[in-house]
């Protein structure tokens, strides 16, 4: 059974395998746990038999106007079952009182976010690949 939680107390690095598919230099499970702990908001989809995380979304915020969603990911074997949609909806509920909820995504994911009333803007990003850890 999949449960949705916003609490990391039961999550260990070993529960965070399989993410960052396609990344050349993916963060370790330990770093992913650190990323989630340091985030202002997080929602996890967890297999309640194993405790393994099968999807997550995180957000960073100034706690007044803006929130930013850096990452949303569902394990490849569990994609296309509505888990990503559920994670976004649960996060948007947490962020509903902010003026702005922003994210960047690849073009092929735009139609996914349009379901939640996100719209396309132009953006600028800077990436220091040497700092991937
Ligand atoms: C994007 C992602 C989180 C969606 O999660 P998911 O659990 O598979 O999504 P859902 O099952 O809730 O699908 C919702 C809708 O989005 C569509 N969709 C899902 N992934 C898609 C993709 N990669 N490209 C285009 N559409 C996609 C589904 O077809 C579905 O549409 P439908 O309801 O009209 O059939 C997941 O595919 C993923 O982890 N991808 C790799 C990481 C990534 O790209 N993250 C986004 C970074 S901003």
Tab-separated table of C-alpha atoms and ligand atoms in Angstrom:
chain	number	residue	atom	x	y	z
A	1	UNK	CA	0.000	0.000	0.000
A	2	UNK	CA	1.261	3.476	-0.838
A	3	UNK	CA	0.978	6.106	1.857
A	4	UNK	CA	1.710	9.822	1.537
A	5	UNK	CA	3.683	11.421	4.356
A	6	UNK	CA	5.370	14.744	5.087
A	7	UNK	CA	7.537	13.423	7.892
A	8	UNK	CA	11.047	12.066	7.358
A	9	UNK	CA	11.530	10.483	10.789
A	10	UNK	CA	11.050	6.925	9.475
A	11	UNK	CA	13.113	7.406	6.315
A	12	UNK	CA	16.659	6.066	6.156
A	13	UNK	CA	19.145	6.441	3.286
A	14	UNK	CA	18.508	2.822	2.283
A	15	UNK	CA	14.857	3.735	1.626
A	16	UNK	CA	15.890	6.264	-1.027
A	17	UNK	CA	17.313	4.109	-3.828
A	18	UNK	CA	16.562	4.302	-7.536
A	19	UNK	CA	16.085	8.035	-8.011
A	20	UNK	CA	17.874	10.473	-10.327
A	21	UNK	CA	17.527	8.205	-13.348
A	22	UNK	CA	19.503	9.555	-16.247
A	23	UNK	CA	21.742	11.779	-14.095
A	24	UNK	CA	25.393	11.381	-14.991
A	25	UNK	CA	26.540	12.032	-11.461
A	26	UNK	CA	23.539	11.424	-9.168
A	27	UNK	CA	23.503	12.486	-5.511
A	28	UNK	CA	23.914	9.597	-3.067
A	29	UNK	CA	21.004	8.298	-0.965
A	30	UNK	CA	22.543	10.099	2.026
A	31	UNK	CA	22.619	13.388	0.103
A	32	UNK	CA	19.029	12.905	-1.037
A	33	UNK	CA	17.969	12.482	2.592
A	34	UNK	CA	19.911	15.648	3.488
A	35	UNK	CA	18.197	17.532	0.616
A	36	UNK	CA	14.777	16.429	1.848
A	37	UNK	CA	15.562	17.288	5.481
A	38	UNK	CA	16.785	20.741	4.513
A	39	UNK	CA	13.704	21.493	2.416
A	40	UNK	CA	10.937	23.680	3.823
A	41	UNK	CA	8.226	21.312	2.604
A	42	UNK	CA	8.319	17.714	1.506
A	43	UNK	CA	5.819	15.022	0.551
A	44	UNK	CA	6.839	11.386	0.124
A	45	UNK	CA	4.992	8.457	-1.431
A	46	UNK	CA	6.059	5.468	0.674
A	47	UNK	CA	5.519	1.727	0.317
A	48	UNK	CA	4.253	1.070	3.825
A	49	UNK	CA	5.448	-2.551	3.838
A	50	UNK	CA	9.093	-1.780	3.118
A	51	UNK	CA	9.334	1.884	4.088
A	52	UNK	CA	10.875	2.516	0.692
A	53	UNK	CA	10.184	5.876	-0.893
A	54	UNK	CA	8.707	5.529	-4.381
A	55	UNK	CA	8.175	9.202	-5.090
A	56	UNK	CA	8.937	12.581	-3.577
A	57	UNK	CA	8.412	16.300	-4.068
A	58	UNK	CA	10.156	19.106	-2.191
A	59	UNK	CA	9.784	22.881	-1.922
A	60	UNK	CA	11.874	25.800	-0.694
A	61	UNK	CA	10.241	29.019	0.447
A	62	UNK	CA	10.707	32.533	1.848
A	63	UNK	CA	7.583	31.744	3.925
A	64	UNK	CA	5.905	34.980	2.798
A	65	UNK	CA	5.328	35.137	-0.940
A	66	UNK	CA	7.379	32.603	-2.819
A	67	UNK	CA	7.831	28.866	-2.957
A	68	UNK	CA	9.986	26.973	-5.398
A	69	UNK	CA	9.731	23.290	-6.283
A	70	UNK	CA	13.207	21.970	-7.166
A	71	UNK	CA	12.376	18.287	-7.537
A	72	UNK	CA	9.556	15.871	-8.225
A	73	UNK	CA	10.356	12.294	-9.044
A	74	UNK	CA	8.531	8.971	-9.128
A	75	UNK	CA	10.506	5.729	-9.506
A	76	UNK	CA	10.324	4.522	-13.127
A	77	UNK	CA	8.513	1.272	-12.210
A	78	UNK	CA	5.726	3.287	-10.531
A	79	UNK	CA	5.227	6.056	-13.072
A	80	UNK	CA	1.906	6.486	-14.872
A	81	UNK	CA	-0.163	5.413	-11.838
A	82	UNK	CA	-1.172	8.850	-10.574
A	83	UNK	CA	1.530	9.100	-7.904
A	84	UNK	CA	3.133	12.222	-9.412
A	85	UNK	CA	-0.282	13.884	-9.620
A	86	UNK	CA	-1.011	13.069	-5.975
A	87	UNK	CA	2.383	14.424	-4.841
A	88	UNK	CA	1.852	17.702	-6.723
A	89	UNK	CA	-1.681	18.110	-5.349
A	90	UNK	CA	-0.545	17.466	-1.760
A	91	UNK	CA	2.316	19.947	-2.143
A	92	UNK	CA	0.064	22.604	-3.732
A	93	UNK	CA	-2.281	22.241	-0.760
A	94	UNK	CA	0.658	23.019	1.565
A	95	UNK	CA	1.653	26.018	-0.583
A	96	UNK	CA	-1.827	27.383	-1.253
A	97	UNK	CA	-1.356	30.616	0.698
A	98	UNK	CA	1.736	31.768	-1.208
A	99	UNK	CA	1.570	34.265	-4.038
A	100	UNK	CA	3.942	32.279	-6.255
A	101	UNK	CA	4.763	28.620	-6.750
A	102	UNK	CA	7.521	28.311	-9.330
A	103	UNK	CA	9.403	25.455	-10.940
A	104	UNK	CA	11.517	24.666	-13.969
A	105	UNK	CA	11.003	21.579	-16.080
A	106	UNK	CA	11.865	20.003	-19.396
A	107	UNK	CA	9.508	20.782	-22.255
A	108	UNK	CA	8.056	17.264	-22.322
A	109	UNK	CA	6.795	17.665	-18.733
A	110	UNK	CA	4.976	20.964	-19.412
A	111	UNK	CA	1.691	19.233	-20.272
A	112	UNK	CA	1.858	17.396	-16.921
A	113	UNK	CA	2.127	20.684	-14.984
A	114	UNK	CA	-0.561	22.377	-17.074
A	115	UNK	CA	-3.045	20.015	-15.362
A	116	UNK	CA	-2.381	21.978	-12.153
A	117	UNK	CA	-2.708	25.452	-13.723
A	118	UNK	CA	1.024	26.106	-14.033
A	119	UNK	CA	1.872	28.158	-17.108
A	120	UNK	CA	4.944	28.628	-19.211
A	121	UNK	CA	7.258	31.597	-18.686
A	122	UNK	CA	10.761	32.253	-19.896
A	123	UNK	CA	13.447	31.443	-17.370
A	124	UNK	CA	17.167	31.737	-16.745
A	125	UNK	CA	19.207	29.134	-14.960
A	126	UNK	CA	22.852	28.759	-13.988
A	127	UNK	CA	24.378	25.364	-13.339
A	128	UNK	CA	27.754	24.694	-11.708
A	129	UNK	CA	28.163	21.060	-12.659
A	130	UNK	CA	31.334	20.741	-10.594
A	131	UNK	CA	29.172	21.239	-7.480
A	132	UNK	CA	27.002	18.157	-8.062
A	133	UNK	CA	27.361	15.894	-5.038
B	1	LIG	C1	6.960	13.581	-14.182
B	1	LIG	C2	6.656	12.482	-13.191
B	1	LIG	C3	6.946	12.963	-11.770
B	1	LIG	C4	5.147	12.152	-13.303
B	1	LIG	O1	4.830	11.200	-12.292
B	1	LIG	P1	3.786	10.037	-12.587
B	1	LIG	O2	3.460	9.395	-11.298
B	1	LIG	O3	4.288	9.167	-13.690
B	1	LIG	O4	2.551	10.905	-13.124
B	1	LIG	P2	1.015	10.525	-13.148
B	1	LIG	O5	0.852	9.054	-13.213
B	1	LIG	O6	0.341	11.261	-12.063
B	1	LIG	O7	0.648	11.138	-14.568
B	1	LIG	C5	-0.115	12.298	-14.720
B	1	LIG	C6	-0.172	12.707	-16.148
B	1	LIG	O8	1.097	13.167	-16.638
B	1	LIG	C7	1.475	12.450	-17.781
B	1	LIG	N1	2.928	12.245	-17.725
B	1	LIG	C8	3.604	11.637	-16.755
B	1	LIG	N2	4.921	11.646	-17.034
B	1	LIG	C9	5.043	12.289	-18.210
B	1	LIG	C10	6.136	12.588	-19.029
B	1	LIG	N3	7.396	12.232	-18.699
B	1	LIG	N4	5.923	13.252	-20.164
B	1	LIG	C11	4.654	13.612	-20.526
B	1	LIG	N5	3.579	13.344	-19.778
B	1	LIG	C12	3.779	12.688	-18.641
B	1	LIG	C13	0.744	11.149	-17.700
B	1	LIG	O9	0.556	10.603	-18.984
B	1	LIG	C14	-0.566	11.569	-17.063
B	1	LIG	O10	-1.433	12.127	-18.005
B	1	LIG	P3	-2.912	11.577	-18.187
B	1	LIG	O11	-3.505	11.559	-16.809
B	1	LIG	O12	-3.515	12.583	-19.090
B	1	LIG	O13	-2.701	10.218	-18.761
B	1	LIG	C15	7.442	11.193	-13.486
B	1	LIG	O14	7.219	10.804	-14.822
B	1	LIG	C16	8.936	11.312	-13.232
B	1	LIG	O15	9.399	11.096	-12.133
B	1	LIG	N6	9.726	11.633	-14.257
B	1	LIG	C17	11.167	11.742	-14.138
B	1	LIG	C18	11.586	12.953	-13.328
B	1	LIG	C19	11.009	14.248	-13.856
B	1	LIG	O16	11.002	14.508	-15.041
B	1	LIG	N7	10.529	15.060	-12.916
B	1	LIG	C20	9.984	16.366	-13.190
B	1	LIG	C21	11.062	17.344	-12.885
B	1	LIG	S1	10.435	18.985	-12.817
